[in-house]
Coordinates of C-alpha atoms in Angstrom, one line a residue:
L1 CA 0.0 0.0 0.0
P2 CA 2.7 2.6 0.8
L3 CA 4.2 1.9 -2.6
F4 CA 1.0 2.3 -4.5
S5 CA 0.3 5.6 -2.5
L6 CA 3.7 7.0 -3.5
A7 CA 3.0 6.0 -7.1
T8 CA -0.3 7.8 -6.9
G9 CA 1.4 10.9 -5.4
A10 CA 4.1 10.9 -8.2
M11 CA 1.4 10.6 -10.9
I12 CA -0.6 13.4 -9.5
G13 CA 2.7 15.5 -9.3
L14 CA 3.3 14.8 -13.0
S15 CA -0.2 15.4 -14.1
A16 CA -1.2 18.4 -12.1
P17 CA 1.2 20.9 -13.9
Q18 CA -0.7 20.2 -17.1
L19 CA -4.0 20.9 -15.6
I20 CA -2.9 24.0 -13.5
E21 CA -0.2 25.5 -15.8
P22 CA 2.0 26.8 -12.9
D23 CA 3.3 30.3 -13.1
G24 CA 5.1 31.0 -9.9
L25 CA 6.0 29.5 -6.5
L26 CA 2.5 29.5 -5.2
D27 CA 1.3 27.4 -8.1
W28 CA 4.1 24.8 -7.4
L29 CA 3.1 24.8 -3.8
K30 CA -0.4 23.9 -4.8
I31 CA 0.9 21.0 -6.9
A32 CA 3.0 19.8 -4.0
V33 CA 0.0 19.9 -1.6
L34 CA -2.3 18.2 -4.2
S35 CA 0.2 15.3 -4.7
S36 CA 1.0 14.8 -1.1
S37 CA -2.8 14.9 -0.2
A38 CA -3.6 12.5 -3.0
A39 CA -1.0 10.1 -1.6
L40 CA -2.1 10.5 2.0
V41 CA -5.8 9.9 1.0
S42 CA -5.1 7.0 -1.0
Y43 CA -2.9 5.3 1.6
T44 CA -5.5 6.1 4.5
V45 CA -8.6 4.8 2.7
N46 CA -7.0 1.8 1.1
R47 CA -5.2 0.8 4.4
W48 CA -8.4 1.1 6.6
A49 CA -10.4 -0.7 3.8
V50 CA -7.9 -3.6 3.7
E51 CA -7.1 -4.0 7.3
Q52 CA -10.5 -3.3 8.9
G53 CA -13.1 -3.6 6.2
A54 CA -11.9 -6.9 4.7
E55 CA -11.6 -8.4 8.2
L56 CA -15.1 -7.3 9.2
A57 CA -16.5 -8.4 5.9
G58 CA -14.8 -11.8 6.4
R59 CA -16.6 -12.2 9.8
G60 CA -20.0 -11.6 8.1
Y61 CA -20.5 -7.9 8.3
L62 CA -21.8 -7.1 4.9
T63 CA -22.0 -3.3 5.5
A64 CA -18.4 -3.1 6.3
G65 CA -17.5 -4.8 3.0
I66 CA -19.8 -2.6 1.0
V67 CA -18.5 0.6 2.5
S68 CA -14.8 -0.4 2.3
V69 CA -14.9 -1.4 -1.4
S70 CA -17.1 1.7 -2.2
S71 CA -14.7 4.0 -0.6
M72 CA -11.7 2.4 -2.5
L73 CA -13.6 2.6 -5.8
A74 CA -14.6 6.2 -5.2
V75 CA -11.0 7.4 -4.3
G76 CA -9.5 5.3 -7.1
T77 CA -11.9 6.6 -9.8
G78 CA -11.2 10.2 -8.7
L79 CA -7.5 9.7 -8.7
F80 CA -7.7 7.9 -12.1
A81 CA -9.6 10.8 -13.6
S82 CA -7.1 13.3 -12.4
T83 CA -4.0 11.4 -13.4
F84 CA -5.3 10.3 -16.9
A85 CA -6.5 13.8 -17.7
G86 CA -3.3 15.4 -16.5
L87 CA -1.0 13.0 -18.3
T88 CA -2.8 13.2 -21.6
I89 CA -4.3 16.7 -21.8
K90 CA -1.2 18.2 -23.6
D91 CA -1.2 15.3 -26.2
V92 CA -5.0 15.6 -26.6
N93 CA -4.6 19.4 -27.3
D94 CA -2.0 18.5 -30.0
L95 CA -4.2 15.8 -31.4
K96 CA -7.2 18.1 -31.7
L97 CA -5.1 20.7 -33.5
Q98 CA -3.7 18.2 -35.8
Q99 CA -7.0 16.7 -36.7
H100 CA -8.3 20.3 -37.3
G101 CA -5.4 20.8 -39.8
Q102 CA -6.5 17.7 -41.6
A103 CA -10.1 18.9 -41.6
L104 CA -9.0 22.2 -43.0
A105 CA -7.2 20.4 -45.9
A106 CA -10.4 18.4 -46.7
Y107 CA -12.5 21.6 -46.4
I108 CA -10.3 23.3 -49.0
E109 CA -10.4 20.3 -51.3
A110 CA -14.2 20.2 -51.2
A111 CA -14.5 23.9 -51.8
N112 CA -12.1 23.7 -54.8
E113 CA -14.0 20.7 -56.2
Q114 CA -17.3 22.6 -55.9
A115 CA -15.9 25.8 -57.7
S116 CA -14.1 23.9 -60.4
K117 CA -17.4 22.2 -61.5
S118 CA -18.5 25.6 -62.8
V119 CA -15.9 25.5 -65.5
Q120 CA -18.0 22.8 -67.1
L121 CA -20.4 25.6 -68.0
K122 CA -17.9 27.5 -70.3
P123 CA -18.3 25.2 -73.3
I124 CA -22.1 25.6 -73.0
L125 CA -21.8 29.4 -73.0
D126 CA -19.2 29.3 -75.9
A127 CA -21.6 27.2 -77.9
A128 CA -24.4 29.6 -77.2
V129 CA -22.3 32.6 -78.3
A130 CA -21.2 30.8 -81.5
D131 CA -24.8 29.8 -82.4
I132 CA -26.4 33.1 -81.6
N133 CA -23.7 34.9 -83.7
L134 CA -24.2 32.5 -86.5
H135 CA -27.9 33.3 -86.6
V136 CA -27.1 37.1 -86.3
D137 CA -24.9 36.8 -89.5
C138 CA -27.5 34.7 -91.2
E139 CA -30.1 37.3 -90.4
Q140 CA -28.0 40.1 -91.7
K141 CA -27.3 38.3 -94.9
E142 CA -30.6 36.3 -95.6
S143 CA -33.1 37.3 -92.9
C144 CA -33.2 33.6 -91.9
L145 CA -34.9 34.5 -88.6
S146 CA -37.3 37.2 -89.4
G147 CA -38.3 35.7 -92.8
R148 CA -38.8 39.2 -94.3
G149 CA -36.5 41.1 -96.6
D150 CA -33.0 40.3 -98.0
G151 CA -31.0 40.7 -94.8
G152 CA -29.6 43.9 -93.1
R153 CA -29.3 45.0 -89.6
G154 CA -33.0 45.1 -88.5
R155 CA -34.7 44.8 -85.1
V156 CA -34.0 41.0 -84.9
T157 CA -30.3 41.5 -85.4
R158 CA -30.2 44.5 -82.9
G159 CA -32.2 42.3 -80.3
L160 CA -29.8 39.3 -80.6
E161 CA -26.4 41.2 -80.6
P162 CA -26.6 42.2 -76.9
I163 CA -27.6 38.7 -75.9
A164 CA -24.6 37.2 -77.7
I165 CA -22.3 39.8 -76.2
R166 CA -23.6 39.1 -72.6
A167 CA -22.9 35.4 -73.2
S168 CA -19.4 36.2 -74.4
E169 CA -18.7 38.4 -71.4
I170 CA -20.0 35.7 -69.0
S171 CA -17.8 33.2 -70.7
R172 CA -14.9 35.5 -70.1
Q173 CA -15.7 35.9 -66.5
V174 CA -15.8 32.2 -66.1
T175 CA -12.2 32.0 -67.6
Q176 CA -11.2 34.8 -65.2
G177 CA -12.8 33.1 -62.3
D178 CA -11.1 29.8 -63.0
A179 CA -7.7 31.6 -63.1
S180 CA -8.6 33.3 -59.8
R181 CA -9.6 30.0 -58.3
S182 CA -6.2 28.5 -59.3
E183 CA -4.5 31.4 -57.5
R184 CA -6.6 31.1 -54.5
L185 CA -6.0 27.4 -54.3
K186 CA -2.2 27.9 -54.4
A187 CA -2.5 30.5 -51.6
L188 CA -4.7 28.1 -49.6
N189 CA -2.2 25.4 -49.9
G190 CA 0.5 27.8 -48.7
F191 CA -1.7 28.4 -45.6
V192 CA -2.0 24.7 -45.0
G193 CA 1.7 24.5 -45.1
Q194 CA 2.1 27.4 -42.6
Y195 CA -0.4 25.7 -40.3
Q196 CA 1.7 22.5 -40.2
T197 CA 4.9 24.7 -39.7
V198 CA 3.4 26.5 -36.7
F199 CA 1.9 23.1 -35.4
N200 CA 5.3 21.5 -35.4
A201 CA 7.2 24.5 -34.0
S202 CA 8.8 23.3 -30.7
D203 CA 9.9 26.8 -29.6
L204 CA 6.2 27.9 -29.1
N205 CA 4.2 27.4 -26.0
M206 CA 0.6 26.1 -26.3
A207 CA -1.0 29.6 -26.0
A208 CA 1.3 31.2 -28.7
R209 CA 0.8 28.2 -31.0
R210 CA -3.0 28.3 -30.7
Q211 CA -3.1 32.0 -31.4
Q212 CA -1.1 31.7 -34.6
L213 CA -3.0 28.7 -35.8
S214 CA -6.3 30.5 -35.1
Q215 CA -5.0 33.4 -37.3
I216 CA -4.2 31.0 -40.1
D217 CA -7.6 29.3 -39.7
T218 CA -9.3 32.6 -40.1
K219 CA -7.3 33.4 -43.3
I220 CA -8.1 30.0 -44.7
K221 CA -11.8 30.4 -44.3
Q222 CA -11.8 33.9 -45.8
D223 CA -10.0 32.7 -48.8
V224 CA -12.2 29.7 -49.2
G225 CA -15.2 32.0 -49.4
A226 CA -13.5 34.0 -52.0
L227 CA -12.7 30.7 -53.9
L228 CA -16.3 29.8 -54.0
D229 CA -17.3 33.3 -55.1
A230 CA -14.8 33.3 -57.9
M231 CA -17.0 31.5 -60.4
P232 CA -20.1 33.6 -61.7
V233 CA -22.6 30.8 -61.1
S234 CA -25.5 33.2 -60.1
L235 CA -24.8 35.4 -63.2
I236 CA -24.9 32.2 -65.4
T237 CA -28.1 31.1 -63.7
A238 CA -29.7 34.6 -64.4
Y239 CA -28.6 34.6 -68.0
G240 CA -30.1 31.1 -68.5
A241 CA -33.4 32.3 -67.1
E242 CA -33.3 35.3 -69.4
L243 CA -32.8 33.0 -72.4
E244 CA -35.7 30.8 -71.4
K245 CA -38.0 33.8 -71.5
G246 CA -37.2 34.4 -75.2
L247 CA -37.4 37.7 -77.0
T248 CA -40.5 39.5 -78.1
I249 CA -40.3 41.7 -81.2
S250 CA -43.3 44.0 -81.5
D251 CA -45.5 43.3 -84.5
R252 CA -43.2 40.5 -85.7
P253 CA -44.8 37.2 -84.3
E254 CA -43.0 34.9 -86.8
A255 CA -39.7 36.5 -86.0
S256 CA -40.3 36.5 -82.3
A257 CA -41.2 32.7 -82.3
N258 CA -38.0 31.9 -84.2
V259 CA -35.8 34.0 -82.1
S260 CA -37.5 32.7 -78.9
A261 CA -37.1 29.1 -79.9
L262 CA -33.3 29.8 -80.5
L263 CA -32.9 31.4 -77.1
R264 CA -34.9 28.9 -75.1
R265 CA -32.9 26.1 -76.6
H266 CA -29.7 27.6 -75.2
G267 CA -31.4 28.6 -72.0
L268 CA -32.6 25.0 -71.3
T269 CA -29.1 23.7 -72.2
I270 CA -27.6 26.2 -69.6
K271 CA -30.2 25.1 -67.1
A272 CA -29.3 21.4 -67.6
G273 CA -25.8 22.2 -67.2
L274 CA -26.4 24.0 -63.9
E275 CA -28.4 21.1 -62.6
G276 CA -25.6 18.8 -63.5
I277 CA -23.4 20.6 -61.1
E278 CA -24.0 18.9 -57.7
K279 CA -24.5 21.6 -55.1
K280 CA -23.1 20.7 -51.8
T281 CA -23.2 22.6 -48.5
I282 CA -19.7 23.1 -47.5
V283 CA -19.4 23.8 -43.7
A284 CA -16.0 25.1 -42.3
P285 CA -14.6 23.2 -39.4
A286 CA -14.7 25.1 -36.2
F287 CA -11.4 25.8 -34.6
P288 CA -11.1 23.4 -31.6
E289 CA -11.3 24.6 -28.0
S290 CA -8.7 23.8 -25.6
A291 CA -9.2 20.4 -24.1
G292 CA -10.7 20.0 -20.6
V293 CA -10.6 17.1 -18.2
S294 CA -13.8 15.6 -19.5
S295 CA -12.8 15.9 -23.1
T296 CA -9.6 13.8 -22.6
F297 CA -11.8 10.8 -22.2
T298 CA -13.1 11.2 -25.6
Y299 CA -9.6 10.1 -26.7
I300 CA -9.2 7.3 -24.2
A301 CA -8.9 4.7 -27.0
H302 CA -5.9 6.7 -28.5
F303 CA -4.2 6.6 -25.1
L304 CA -5.4 3.2 -23.9
P305 CA -2.0 1.9 -22.6
M306 CA -1.7 4.9 -20.3
A307 CA -5.4 4.6 -19.2
V308 CA -4.9 0.9 -18.5
L309 CA -1.8 1.6 -16.3
A310 CA -3.6 4.3 -14.4
V311 CA -6.6 2.0 -13.8
V312 CA -4.3 -0.8 -12.5
I313 CA -2.5 1.5 -10.1
E314 CA -5.5 3.4 -8.9
L315 CA -8.3 0.8 -8.9
V316 CA -7.2 -2.7 -9.8
M317 CA -4.3 -3.3 -7.4
P318 CA -6.1 -2.0 -4.2
V319 CA -9.3 -3.8 -4.9
T320 CA -7.4 -7.0 -5.6
L321 CA -5.5 -6.7 -2.4
W322 CA -8.7 -6.2 -0.5
I323 CA -10.2 -9.3 -2.2
Y324 CA -7.2 -11.5 -1.1
V325 CA -7.2 -10.3 2.5
F326 CA -11.0 -10.8 2.6
L327 CA -10.5 -14.4 1.3
G328 CA -7.8 -14.9 3.9
H329 CA -10.0 -13.9 6.7
L330 CA -12.8 -16.2 5.4
W331 CA -10.3 -19.2 5.4
R332 CA -9.1 -18.4 8.8
N333 CA -12.6 -18.1 10.2
F334 CA -13.5 -21.5 8.6
R335 CA -10.3 -23.2 10.1
D336 CA -10.7 -21.7 13.6
D337 CA -14.5 -22.2 13.8
P338 CA -15.6 -24.9 11.3
P339 CA -19.2 -25.6 11.0
P340 CA -20.8 -28.6 12.9
P341 CA -21.1 -31.8 10.9
A342 CA -24.4 -32.5 9.4
S343 CA -26.7 -34.9 11.5
V344 CA -27.6 -38.3 10.0
S345 CA -31.3 -39.5 10.4
P346 CA -31.6 -43.3 11.3
T347 CA -32.9 -45.6 8.8
I348 CA -35.8 -48.2 9.4
E349 CA -36.0 -51.4 7.6
G350 CA -39.7 -51.6 7.2
G351 CA -39.9 -55.2 5.9
R352 CA -38.0 -56.8 8.9
D353 CA -39.9 -54.7 11.4
A354 CA -43.1 -55.8 10.0
A355 CA -42.0 -59.3 10.3

């Protein structure tokens, strides 16, 4: 028992600085008081439970057995929680920050994948520009849409030209947006590298490291927002809806029908292209909070060997010792005061008595 109590005090002495973060003589005195008090409580409770509780339980006092074992479990559980949390809290903080860096990389990848899908609309827009310009040229030469006259730059041509110009402008913005997306992605990958560099910096304490990582986290989330806004998806959507409405030319029903059919065809193609882009809600990972005592148990599987060692020292060994002492008292009581032999009832031979 004294050895286990000393081990308990040593473990508390090692774990308490991680929980208190000492900054001065007074804090170190607190740690010394905590570790010595833990050792004293562990020794006192376990000794009385083993020496008194086990003996009384062996003599048949059930209440003594329940109280002694319960007190050992209560003290051991409290000491285990303190030692395990203190011994692992620094590593848990590091693990949470490392996992957050991986989540940020996945977040950037998902955002880039979503933004790059918009580039698929550029061939659709270019095809619309080429087809509309082709019909504009045909209308100027042969009036193939209006069906009236021998060409010229009439109302049909003047109505279609700005529509073709807008499609060309949107296509140009898609090209610029894709270039901007590539630049943003390069910058974001640089931020991920900075995150890993700061995370691995051994000359920074936890507070300074968290501050710098939080700043990098904010920059990444801002640039991801700019990355998603680089592609003019809303502008393409509005342009497709405009094409679907068609174009009405006053007093020219035949020309309006031909022009509207042309525009609606391209509007529906743009709409189909937009629907083909799977829209996912991309949620930015929250920057992790500092680990507390309770949150360390979330990672108990990761630190299972240390948890098992703490359980053995704080719980298993004291309870096992109590059980052995209890069984020893049971045997001595049985040896010193064995139960009386069972009485044997006489047998009667019914046949011969009857004779």
